[in-house]
CSV table of C-alpha atoms in Angstrom, one decimal:
chain,number,residue,atom,x,y,z
A,358,UNK,CA,-102.6,-73.6,-135.7
A,359,UNK,CA,-104.9,-76.4,-135.5
A,360,UNK,CA,-102.1,-78.6,-134.0
A,361,UNK,CA,-101.2,-75.8,-131.3
A,362,UNK,CA,-104.9,-75.7,-130.3
A,363,UNK,CA,-105.1,-79.4,-130.0
A,364,UNK,CA,-101.7,-79.6,-128.0
A,365,UNK,CA,-102.9,-76.8,-125.7
A,366,UNK,CA,-106.3,-78.6,-125.0
A,367,UNK,CA,-104.5,-81.7,-124.7
A,368,UNK,CA,-102.3,-80.5,-122.1
A,369,UNK,CA,-105.3,-78.5,-120.5
A,370,UNK,CA,-107.0,-81.6,-120.3
A,371,UNK,CA,-104.3,-83.8,-118.8
A,372,UNK,CA,-103.9,-81.1,-116.1
A,373,UNK,CA,-107.4,-81.5,-115.1
A,374,UNK,CA,-107.3,-85.2,-115.2
A,375,UNK,CA,-104.2,-85.5,-113.3
A,376,UNK,CA,-106.4,-83.9,-110.1
A,377,UNK,CA,-109.4,-86.0,-110.9
A,378,UNK,CA,-110.4,-89.0,-108.4
A,379,UNK,CA,-109.1,-92.3,-110.2
A,380,UNK,CA,-112.5,-93.6,-111.0
A,381,UNK,CA,-113.7,-90.7,-113.0
A,382,UNK,CA,-110.6,-90.8,-115.3
A,383,UNK,CA,-111.4,-94.5,-116.1
A,384,UNK,CA,-115.2,-93.8,-116.9
A,385,UNK,CA,-114.0,-91.0,-119.2
A,386,UNK,CA,-111.4,-93.2,-120.9
A,387,UNK,CA,-113.6,-95.9,-121.5
A,388,UNK,CA,-116.2,-93.6,-123.2
A,389,UNK,CA,-113.4,-91.9,-125.6
A,390,UNK,CA,-111.9,-95.5,-126.4
A,391,UNK,CA,-115.0,-96.9,-128.0
A,392,UNK,CA,-114.2,-94.9,-131.1
A,393,UNK,CA,-110.8,-95.9,-131.7
A,394,UNK,CA,-109.9,-97.9,-134.9
A,395,UNK,CA,-109.3,-101.8,-134.4
A,396,UNK,CA,-106.0,-103.1,-136.1
A,397,UNK,CA,-105.5,-106.7,-136.7
A,398,UNK,CA,-102.4,-108.4,-135.9
A,399,UNK,CA,-99.9,-110.6,-138.0
A,400,UNK,CA,-97.3,-113.1,-137.3
A,401,UNK,CA,-94.1,-111.4,-135.7
A,402,UNK,CA,-94.4,-108.2,-136.7
A,403,UNK,CA,-91.9,-107.1,-133.9
A,404,UNK,CA,-89.8,-108.1,-131.4
A,405,UNK,CA,-89.3,-106.8,-127.8
A,406,UNK,CA,-86.3,-107.8,-125.8
A,407,UNK,CA,-85.1,-108.0,-122.3
A,408,UNK,CA,-81.8,-109.1,-120.8
A,409,UNK,CA,-78.2,-108.7,-120.4
A,410,UNK,CA,-74.8,-108.2,-122.6
A,411,UNK,CA,-75.7,-111.3,-124.3
A,412,UNK,CA,-78.6,-109.4,-125.8
A,413,UNK,CA,-77.7,-105.9,-125.5
A,414,UNK,CA,-77.7,-104.1,-128.8
A,415,UNK,CA,-76.3,-101.0,-127.5
A,416,UNK,CA,-78.0,-99.5,-124.4
A,417,UNK,CA,-74.8,-100.1,-121.9
A,418,UNK,CA,-72.6,-98.0,-124.3
A,419,UNK,CA,-75.1,-95.2,-123.9
A,420,UNK,CA,-75.1,-95.5,-119.9
A,421,UNK,CA,-71.0,-94.7,-119.8
A,422,UNK,CA,-68.5,-96.9,-118.4
A,423,UNK,CA,-70.8,-99.8,-118.4
A,424,UNK,CA,-70.4,-100.2,-122.0
A,425,UNK,CA,-66.6,-101.1,-121.3
A,426,UNK,CA,-64.8,-101.2,-124.5
A,427,UNK,CA,-67.7,-102.1,-126.9
A,428,UNK,CA,-67.0,-98.5,-128.2
A,429,UNK,CA,-63.9,-99.4,-129.8
A,430,UNK,CA,-62.6,-101.7,-132.2
A,431,UNK,CA,-62.0,-104.8,-132.2
A,432,UNK,CA,-65.8,-105.1,-131.0
A,433,UNK,CA,-68.2,-104.9,-134.0
A,434,UNK,CA,-65.3,-105.6,-136.6
A,435,UNK,CA,-66.9,-108.6,-138.2
A,436,UNK,CA,-70.2,-107.8,-139.4
A,437,UNK,CA,-70.6,-103.9,-138.7
A,438,UNK,CA,-67.2,-103.2,-139.3
A,439,UNK,CA,-67.4,-100.6,-136.6
A,440,UNK,CA,-68.1,-100.9,-132.9
A,441,UNK,CA,-72.1,-100.6,-132.1
A,442,UNK,CA,-71.9,-101.7,-128.4
A,443,UNK,CA,-72.5,-105.2,-128.6
A,444,UNK,CA,-70.3,-107.5,-126.7
A,445,UNK,CA,-69.0,-109.4,-129.7
A,446,UNK,CA,-67.3,-109.2,-132.7
A,447,UNK,CA,-70.3,-109.0,-134.6
A,448,UNK,CA,-74.2,-109.9,-134.5
A,449,UNK,CA,-75.7,-111.1,-131.6
A,450,UNK,CA,-78.6,-114.1,-131.5
A,451,UNK,CA,-81.4,-111.2,-131.4
A,452,UNK,CA,-79.7,-109.9,-134.7
A,453,UNK,CA,-80.0,-113.2,-136.2
A,454,UNK,CA,-83.2,-114.1,-134.9
A,455,UNK,CA,-84.5,-110.6,-136.4
A,456,UNK,CA,-82.9,-111.5,-139.6
A,457,UNK,CA,-84.3,-114.9,-139.9
A,458,UNK,CA,-87.7,-113.5,-139.3
A,459,UNK,CA,-87.6,-111.1,-141.9
A,460,UNK,CA,-87.7,-108.0,-139.5
A,461,UNK,CA,-85.3,-105.3,-139.0
A,462,UNK,CA,-82.2,-105.3,-136.5
A,463,UNK,CA,-83.7,-104.5,-133.0
A,464,UNK,CA,-82.9,-101.0,-131.9
A,465,UNK,CA,-81.4,-100.2,-128.2
A,466,UNK,CA,-84.1,-98.5,-126.3
A,467,UNK,CA,-81.4,-95.7,-125.2
A,468,UNK,CA,-80.7,-95.3,-129.0
A,469,UNK,CA,-83.4,-92.6,-128.9
A,470,UNK,CA,-86.8,-92.6,-130.8
A,471,UNK,CA,-90.2,-92.5,-130.7
A,472,UNK,CA,-93.3,-95.2,-130.3
A,473,UNK,CA,-93.4,-95.1,-134.4
A,474,UNK,CA,-89.7,-95.9,-134.5
A,475,UNK,CA,-90.3,-99.1,-132.2
A,476,UNK,CA,-93.1,-100.3,-133.7
A,477,UNK,CA,-91.0,-103.1,-135.3
A,478,UNK,CA,-89.4,-103.8,-131.9
A,479,UNK,CA,-87.0,-102.3,-129.3
A,480,UNK,CA,-84.4,-103.8,-127.1
A,481,UNK,CA,-84.3,-103.1,-123.3
A,482,UNK,CA,-81.5,-105.4,-122.5
A,483,UNK,CA,-78.4,-103.6,-120.9
A,484,UNK,CA,-75.1,-105.4,-120.1
A,485,UNK,CA,-74.2,-106.3,-116.5
A,486,UNK,CA,-78.0,-106.5,-115.9
A,487,UNK,CA,-79.7,-109.1,-113.3
A,488,UNK,CA,-82.7,-110.6,-112.7
A,489,UNK,CA,-82.9,-109.5,-109.4
A,490,UNK,CA,-83.0,-105.8,-108.2
A,491,UNK,CA,-79.9,-104.6,-106.4
A,492,UNK,CA,-81.3,-104.5,-103.1
A,493,UNK,CA,-81.2,-108.2,-102.8
A,494,UNK,CA,-77.5,-108.4,-103.4
A,495,UNK,CA,-76.9,-105.3,-100.9
A,496,UNK,CA,-78.8,-107.1,-98.4
A,497,UNK,CA,-76.4,-109.9,-98.6
A,498,UNK,CA,-73.4,-108.0,-98.2
A,499,UNK,CA,-72.5,-108.2,-101.9
A,500,UNK,CA,-71.1,-104.9,-103.4
A,501,UNK,CA,-73.8,-104.1,-106.2
A,502,UNK,CA,-72.0,-101.8,-108.5
A,503,UNK,CA,-73.1,-102.9,-111.9
A,504,UNK,CA,-76.4,-101.6,-113.8
A,505,UNK,CA,-79.5,-101.0,-111.9
A,506,UNK,CA,-81.4,-101.8,-115.0
A,507,UNK,CA,-82.7,-105.1,-113.6
A,508,UNK,CA,-85.4,-106.9,-115.2
A,509,UNK,CA,-88.0,-105.6,-113.0
A,510,UNK,CA,-86.8,-102.0,-114.3
A,511,UNK,CA,-86.5,-103.0,-118.1
A,512,UNK,CA,-90.4,-104.1,-117.9
A,513,UNK,CA,-91.1,-100.9,-116.1
A,514,UNK,CA,-89.6,-99.1,-119.1
A,515,UNK,CA,-91.4,-101.2,-121.2
A,516,UNK,CA,-94.8,-100.3,-119.8
A,517,UNK,CA,-93.9,-96.8,-119.8
A,518,UNK,CA,-93.3,-96.9,-123.7
A,519,UNK,CA,-96.0,-99.3,-124.6
A,520,UNK,CA,-99.0,-96.4,-124.8
A,521,UNK,CA,-96.9,-94.8,-127.5
A,522,UNK,CA,-96.6,-97.8,-129.7
A,523,UNK,CA,-100.4,-98.3,-129.7
A,524,UNK,CA,-102.1,-98.2,-132.8
A,525,UNK,CA,-104.0,-94.7,-131.6
A,526,UNK,CA,-100.6,-93.2,-130.5
A,527,UNK,CA,-101.1,-90.5,-133.3
A,528,UNK,CA,-103.6,-88.8,-131.3
A,529,UNK,CA,-102.5,-86.4,-128.7
A,530,UNK,CA,-105.2,-86.6,-126.4
A,531,UNK,CA,-105.4,-90.2,-126.2
A,532,UNK,CA,-101.4,-90.2,-125.3
A,533,UNK,CA,-102.0,-87.5,-123.0
A,534,UNK,CA,-104.9,-89.5,-121.1
A,535,UNK,CA,-102.8,-92.7,-121.4
A,536,UNK,CA,-99.8,-91.4,-119.6
A,537,UNK,CA,-102.0,-89.8,-116.8
A,538,UNK,CA,-103.9,-93.2,-116.7
A,539,UNK,CA,-100.3,-94.9,-116.4
A,540,UNK,CA,-99.7,-92.5,-113.3
A,541,UNK,CA,-103.0,-93.3,-111.7
A,542,UNK,CA,-102.1,-97.1,-111.9
A,543,UNK,CA,-98.9,-96.1,-110.0
A,544,UNK,CA,-100.9,-94.0,-107.4
A,545,UNK,CA,-103.6,-96.9,-106.8
A,546,UNK,CA,-100.8,-99.7,-106.4
A,547,UNK,CA,-100.4,-100.4,-102.6
A,548,UNK,CA,-102.4,-97.4,-101.6
A,549,UNK,CA,-106.4,-97.8,-100.4
A,550,UNK,CA,-108.1,-95.0,-102.2
A,551,UNK,CA,-110.9,-97.6,-102.8
A,552,UNK,CA,-112.3,-101.0,-101.8
A,553,UNK,CA,-110.0,-103.5,-103.0
A,554,UNK,CA,-112.5,-104.7,-105.6
A,555,UNK,CA,-113.2,-101.5,-107.2
A,556,UNK,CA,-109.5,-100.7,-107.1
A,557,UNK,CA,-108.6,-103.8,-109.1
A,558,UNK,CA,-111.3,-103.1,-111.7
A,559,UNK,CA,-109.6,-99.7,-112.3
A,560,UNK,CA,-106.2,-100.9,-112.6
A,561,UNK,CA,-107.4,-103.7,-115.2
A,562,UNK,CA,-109.3,-101.2,-117.0
A,563,UNK,CA,-106.3,-98.9,-117.3
A,564,UNK,CA,-104.3,-101.5,-118.7
A,565,UNK,CA,-106.7,-102.7,-121.3
A,566,UNK,CA,-107.0,-99.1,-122.6
A,567,UNK,CA,-103.2,-97.9,-122.3
A,568,UNK,CA,-102.0,-101.4,-123.0
A,569,UNK,CA,-104.1,-102.7,-125.8
A,570,UNK,CA,-103.3,-106.2,-126.2
A,571,UNK,CA,-103.2,-106.3,-130.0
A,572,UNK,CA,-99.5,-104.7,-129.5
A,573,UNK,CA,-98.2,-107.8,-128.3
A,574,UNK,CA,-100.3,-110.4,-129.9
A,575,UNK,CA,-98.2,-110.6,-132.8
A,576,UNK,CA,-94.9,-110.1,-131.1
A,577,UNK,CA,-92.3,-112.1,-130.3
A,578,UNK,CA,-90.8,-111.6,-126.9
A,579,UNK,CA,-87.2,-112.5,-125.8
A,580,UNK,CA,-86.8,-112.9,-122.1
A,581,UNK,CA,-82.9,-112.6,-122.0
A,582,UNK,CA,-80.9,-114.3,-121.5
A,583,UNK,CA,-81.5,-113.3,-117.8
A,584,UNK,CA,-80.2,-114.5,-114.6
A,585,UNK,CA,-76.6,-115.3,-115.4
A,586,UNK,CA,-75.1,-112.2,-114.0
A,587,UNK,CA,-77.1,-113.0,-110.7
A,588,UNK,CA,-74.3,-115.7,-110.2
A,589,UNK,CA,-71.3,-113.7,-112.3
A,590,UNK,CA,-71.2,-111.1,-110.2
A,591,UNK,CA,-71.3,-112.9,-107.0
A,592,UNK,CA,-68.7,-115.6,-108.2
A,593,UNK,CA,-66.3,-112.4,-109.3
A,594,UNK,CA,-66.3,-111.5,-105.6
A,595,UNK,CA,-65.1,-114.7,-104.6
A,596,UNK,CA,-68.5,-115.9,-102.9
A,597,UNK,CA,-69.1,-119.7,-102.6
A,598,UNK,CA,-71.0,-122.0,-104.9
A,599,UNK,CA,-73.2,-123.0,-101.7
A,600,UNK,CA,-74.4,-119.5,-101.3
A,601,UNK,CA,-74.8,-118.6,-105.0
A,602,UNK,CA,-76.9,-121.8,-105.7
A,603,UNK,CA,-79.4,-120.4,-102.8
A,604,UNK,CA,-80.2,-117.4,-105.0
A,605,UNK,CA,-81.5,-119.7,-107.8
A,606,UNK,CA,-85.1,-120.1,-106.7
A,607,UNK,CA,-85.4,-116.1,-106.3
A,608,UNK,CA,-83.8,-115.7,-109.6
A,609,UNK,CA,-86.3,-118.2,-111.5
A,610,UNK,CA,-89.1,-116.1,-109.4
A,611,UNK,CA,-88.0,-112.8,-110.9
A,612,UNK,CA,-88.2,-114.3,-114.6
A,613,UNK,CA,-91.6,-115.7,-113.6
A,614,UNK,CA,-93.0,-112.8,-112.6
A,615,UNK,CA,-92.0,-110.7,-115.5
A,616,UNK,CA,-93.5,-113.5,-117.6
A,617,UNK,CA,-96.8,-112.9,-115.9
A,618,UNK,CA,-96.4,-109.5,-116.3
A,619,UNK,CA,-95.9,-109.5,-120.0
A,620,UNK,CA,-98.9,-111.9,-120.5
A,621,UNK,CA,-101.1,-109.5,-118.6
A,622,UNK,CA,-100.2,-107.0,-121.0
A,623,UNK,CA,-100.9,-109.3,-123.9
A,624,UNK,CA,-98.0,-111.4,-124.8
A,625,UNK,CA,-98.6,-114.2,-126.7
A,626,UNK,CA,-95.2,-115.8,-127.9
A,627,UNK,CA,-92.3,-115.8,-125.6
A,628,UNK,CA,-88.7,-117.1,-126.1
A,629,UNK,CA,-87.1,-117.7,-122.3
A,630,UNK,CA,-83.5,-118.9,-122.6
A,631,UNK,CA,-81.8,-121.0,-120.0
A,632,UNK,CA,-78.4,-120.6,-118.7
A,633,UNK,CA,-75.1,-121.4,-120.6
A,634,UNK,CA,-72.7,-124.1,-119.3
A,635,UNK,CA,-70.7,-121.4,-117.5
A,636,UNK,CA,-68.1,-124.2,-116.7
A,637,UNK,CA,-67.1,-124.1,-120.1
A,638,UNK,CA,-66.5,-120.1,-120.4
A,639,UNK,CA,-62.9,-119.3,-120.5
A,640,UNK,CA,-63.2,-116.8,-117.6
A,641,UNK,CA,-64.2,-119.3,-115.4
A,642,UNK,CA,-61.8,-121.9,-116.7
A,643,UNK,CA,-59.3,-119.4,-116.0
A,644,UNK,CA,-60.4,-118.4,-112.6
A,645,UNK,CA,-60.8,-121.9,-111.4
A,646,UNK,CA,-58.1,-123.8,-113.0
A,647,UNK,CA,-56.5,-126.7,-111.3
A,648,UNK,CA,-54.5,-129.7,-112.1
A,649,UNK,CA,-56.8,-131.9,-110.8
A,650,UNK,CA,-58.3,-133.8,-113.8
A,651,UNK,CA,-61.3,-135.0,-111.6
A,652,UNK,CA,-62.5,-131.4,-111.8
A,653,UNK,CA,-63.0,-131.3,-115.3
A,654,UNK,CA,-65.6,-133.2,-117.8
A,655,UNK,CA,-63.6,-135.8,-119.5
A,656,UNK,CA,-65.7,-134.8,-122.8
A,657,UNK,CA,-65.4,-131.5,-122.7
A,658,UNK,CA,-62.9,-130.2,-120.5
A,659,UNK,CA,-65.3,-127.8,-118.8
A,660,UNK,CA,-65.4,-127.6,-115.0
A,661,UNK,CA,-68.0,-130.0,-113.6
A,662,UNK,CA,-69.4,-128.1,-110.3
A,663,UNK,CA,-70.1,-124.8,-112.3
A,664,UNK,CA,-71.9,-126.9,-115.0
A,665,UNK,CA,-74.1,-128.1,-112.4
A,666,UNK,CA,-75.1,-125.0,-111.2
A,667,UNK,CA,-76.2,-124.0,-114.6
A,668,UNK,CA,-78.0,-127.4,-114.9
A,669,UNK,CA,-79.8,-126.5,-111.5
A,670,UNK,CA,-80.9,-123.0,-112.8
A,671,UNK,CA,-82.3,-124.4,-116.0
A,672,UNK,CA,-84.2,-127.4,-114.2
A,673,UNK,CA,-86.1,-125.1,-111.8
A,674,UNK,CA,-86.6,-122.6,-114.7
A,675,UNK,CA,-88.3,-125.6,-117.0
A,676,UNK,CA,-90.4,-126.6,-114.0
A,677,UNK,CA,-91.7,-123.3,-113.7
A,678,UNK,CA,-92.4,-122.6,-117.3
A,679,UNK,CA,-94.3,-125.9,-117.3
A,680,UNK,CA,-96.4,-124.6,-114.3
A,681,UNK,CA,-97.0,-121.1,-116.2
A,682,UNK,CA,-98.2,-123.1,-119.5
A,683,UNK,CA,-101.0,-124.7,-117.4
A,684,UNK,CA,-101.9,-121.2,-116.2
A,685,UNK,CA,-101.8,-119.9,-119.5
A,686,UNK,CA,-102.6,-122.5,-121.9
A,687,UNK,CA,-103.3,-119.7,-124.9
A,688,UNK,CA,-99.7,-118.5,-124.4
A,689,UNK,CA,-96.7,-120.2,-126.1
A,690,UNK,CA,-93.8,-120.1,-123.6
A,691,UNK,CA,-90.9,-121.8,-125.5
A,692,UNK,CA,-87.8,-122.5,-123.6
A,693,UNK,CA,-84.5,-121.8,-125.6
A,694,UNK,CA,-81.9,-124.3,-124.4
A,695,UNK,CA,-79.1,-122.3,-124.8
A,696,UNK,CA,-77.1,-125.1,-122.4
A,697,UNK,CA,-77.1,-128.1,-124.7
A,698,UNK,CA,-76.9,-125.6,-127.9
A,699,UNK,CA,-73.6,-124.2,-126.6
A,700,UNK,CA,-72.5,-127.7,-125.2
A,701,UNK,CA,-72.2,-129.1,-128.5
A,702,UNK,CA,-69.7,-126.8,-129.6
A,703,UNK,CA,-67.1,-128.5,-127.1
A,704,UNK,CA,-68.4,-132.0,-127.7
A,705,UNK,CA,-67.8,-131.6,-131.7
A,706,UNK,CA,-66.0,-128.4,-132.1
A,707,UNK,CA,-65.1,-129.4,-136.1
A,708,UNK,CA,-68.8,-129.8,-136.8
A,709,UNK,CA,-69.4,-126.1,-136.3
A,710,UNK,CA,-65.8,-125.4,-137.5
A,711,UNK,CA,-64.4,-124.2,-134.3
A,712,UNK,CA,-60.6,-124.8,-133.8
A,713,UNK,CA,-60.1,-123.4,-130.2
A,714,UNK,CA,-63.6,-124.0,-128.3
A,715,UNK,CA,-62.2,-123.2,-125.1
A,716,UNK,CA,-60.0,-120.3,-125.9
A,717,UNK,CA,-60.9,-116.1,-126.2
A,718,UNK,CA,-60.2,-114.9,-129.5
A,719,UNK,CA,-59.9,-111.3,-128.1
A,720,UNK,CA,-57.5,-111.1,-124.9
A,721,UNK,CA,-54.1,-112.2,-124.0
A,722,UNK,CA,-51.7,-115.5,-124.1
A,723,UNK,CA,-52.5,-118.4,-121.6
A,724,UNK,CA,-54.5,-121.3,-122.1
A,725,UNK,CA,-57.7,-119.7,-122.3
A,726,UNK,CA,-56.8,-116.4,-123.7
A,727,UNK,CA,-57.7,-114.1,-120.9
A,728,UNK,CA,-55.9,-112.1,-118.5
A,729,UNK,CA,-57.9,-109.6,-116.4
A,730,UNK,CA,-54.6,-107.0,-117.1
A,731,UNK,CA,-54.9,-107.3,-120.8
A,732,UNK,CA,-58.7,-107.8,-121.5
A,733,UNK,CA,-60.1,-107.4,-125.2
A,734,UNK,CA,-60.0,-103.7,-126.0
A,735,UNK,CA,-57.0,-103.2,-124.0
A,736,UNK,CA,-53.9,-101.6,-125.7
A,737,UNK,CA,-52.0,-104.9,-124.8
A,738,UNK,CA,-54.9,-107.3,-125.8
A,739,UNK,CA,-54.4,-109.7,-128.8
A,740,UNK,CA,-57.1,-110.8,-131.5
A,741,UNK,CA,-57.1,-113.9,-133.4
A,742,UNK,CA,-57.1,-113.7,-137.1
A,743,UNK,CA,-60.2,-115.5,-137.6
A,744,UNK,CA,-63.0,-115.0,-135.0
A,745,UNK,CA,-65.4,-117.6,-136.7
A,746,UNK,CA,-62.8,-120.3,-135.5
A,747,UNK,CA,-63.2,-119.4,-131.6
A,748,UNK,CA,-66.5,-120.0,-129.5
A,749,UNK,CA,-65.6,-117.1,-127.1
A,750,UNK,CA,-64.9,-113.9,-128.3
A,751,UNK,CA,-63.7,-111.9,-125.3
A,752,UNK,CA,-63.4,-114.9,-122.3
A,753,UNK,CA,-67.2,-114.3,-121.5
A,754,UNK,CA,-69.3,-113.4,-124.3
A,755,UNK,CA,-69.5,-115.4,-127.9
A,756,UNK,CA,-68.1,-114.8,-131.4
A,757,UNK,CA,-70.8,-114.0,-133.9
A,758,UNK,CA,-70.2,-117.7,-135.5
A,759,UNK,CA,-71.3,-119.0,-132.2
A,760,UNK,CA,-74.3,-116.8,-131.7
A,761,UNK,CA,-75.3,-117.8,-135.1
A,762,UNK,CA,-75.3,-121.3,-134.6
A,763,UNK,CA,-77.1,-121.0,-131.6
A,764,UNK,CA,-79.8,-118.8,-133.2
A,765,UNK,CA,-80.1,-121.2,-136.3
A,766,UNK,CA,-81.1,-123.8,-133.5
A,767,UNK,CA,-83.6,-121.9,-132.2
A,768,UNK,CA,-85.1,-120.7,-135.4
A,769,UNK,CA,-85.1,-124.2,-137.0
A,770,UNK,CA,-84.7,-126.3,-134.3
A,771,UNK,CA,-83.8,-128.5,-132.0
A,772,UNK,CA,-83.3,-126.2,-129.2
A,773,UNK,CA,-86.6,-124.7,-129.2
A,774,UNK,CA,-89.5,-126.3,-129.3
A,775,UNK,CA,-91.5,-125.2,-131.7
A,776,UNK,CA,-89.0,-123.5,-133.3
A,777,UNK,CA,-89.3,-119.8,-133.8
A,778,UNK,CA,-90.1,-120.2,-137.4
A,779,UNK,CA,-93.3,-122.4,-136.2
A,780,UNK,CA,-94.1,-120.7,-133.5
A,781,UNK,CA,-96.4,-118.3,-134.9
A,782,UNK,CA,-98.8,-120.7,-136.3
A,783,UNK,CA,-102.0,-120.8,-134.7
A,784,UNK,CA,-101.8,-118.2,-132.3
A,785,UNK,CA,-105.4,-117.0,-131.4
A,786,UNK,CA,-105.4,-113.0,-131.2
A,787,UNK,CA,-107.0,-111.2,-128.4
A,788,UNK,CA,-109.9,-108.6,-129.1
A,789,UNK,CA,-108.3,-105.3,-129.2
A,790,UNK,CA,-110.9,-104.2,-126.7
A,791,UNK,CA,-112.2,-107.2,-124.4
A,792,UNK,CA,-113.7,-105.3,-121.7
């Protein structure tokens, strides 16, 4: 009976608050929040992830056709021995990172659950996602038929979820008020209800109360990989490299904006990956194959001009991360060097146990093991006997063995500085309520 009374009171309060002026809502919630308990943070108690299919642990498959063949074997056969919605034969980098840090595998946001279920982390990554919104591509005449779960949308979903992960989430009245306050923030943004100075103060107070910074102080934020699809989708529609290269500053700007947003919510440690050497990806090698040997890098047999685009993206990203580090010296922004980590597979495949570095394990015959008419998961597709001998799983995504090797180089070094296992040392924690 008491629970019903509390629920009824909370609903009535929410209705009254929804109609109240924003500044009165803030005053009331500020007063209420003073009675809330403080919770100390530890070292990497959770992982929150954003990105695309390289990090998607089961979101796309819950959005229907976006999951492609990942709902069927041979996807997932190596570790899970069943399909899980991951675009690989087994675990992804995020899985290895979670296990390496002693945390549970990060569940997909669309897998269902409450804030309590996501206290150790949640994954918003969706296969096909881009750093830029669909409107950017449509404005350039590109058919944007992939998911609308761009990085901006994923961050928005996280902000909606965050109040329920807050240590006071078990208090119904507080939860209702935070939902109303989040709505109030959205009402304020872009609308001149109050003088600018007061409006900013209200929004800041809303964030301090409903997105308390201790939640993210002890979390590891995985910012992707994101941005690769901003180039993949146009390339697969045969756009020129010159046009696609012009997208790079906008892609970097979107990633930077997301980083700033998460820092404002309290993020203290962020891993931000660069782009893979796409000139070494079997699907690209097949699409742009030529007899001209000058086209390829002599050491790796990867396509030069495609790798140059990846290098350009990574150079601009590193420059932007340097700028953000100066703006936020209290935050560890770690660059994940996916490019060099993956390139090492092609320079010395035997060191990692790879026998077929440029050929997909799951696909079809041909020099690169890819065929759009018999892609991995198709009834006519072929699967190699030992995926651990291959870098590429299906022509665009990697095998568990490759993901594991890259993840280890991030956990232990040298492709993350500092390595993730050392990254939480010396983190200064925010006060829960710093207003």
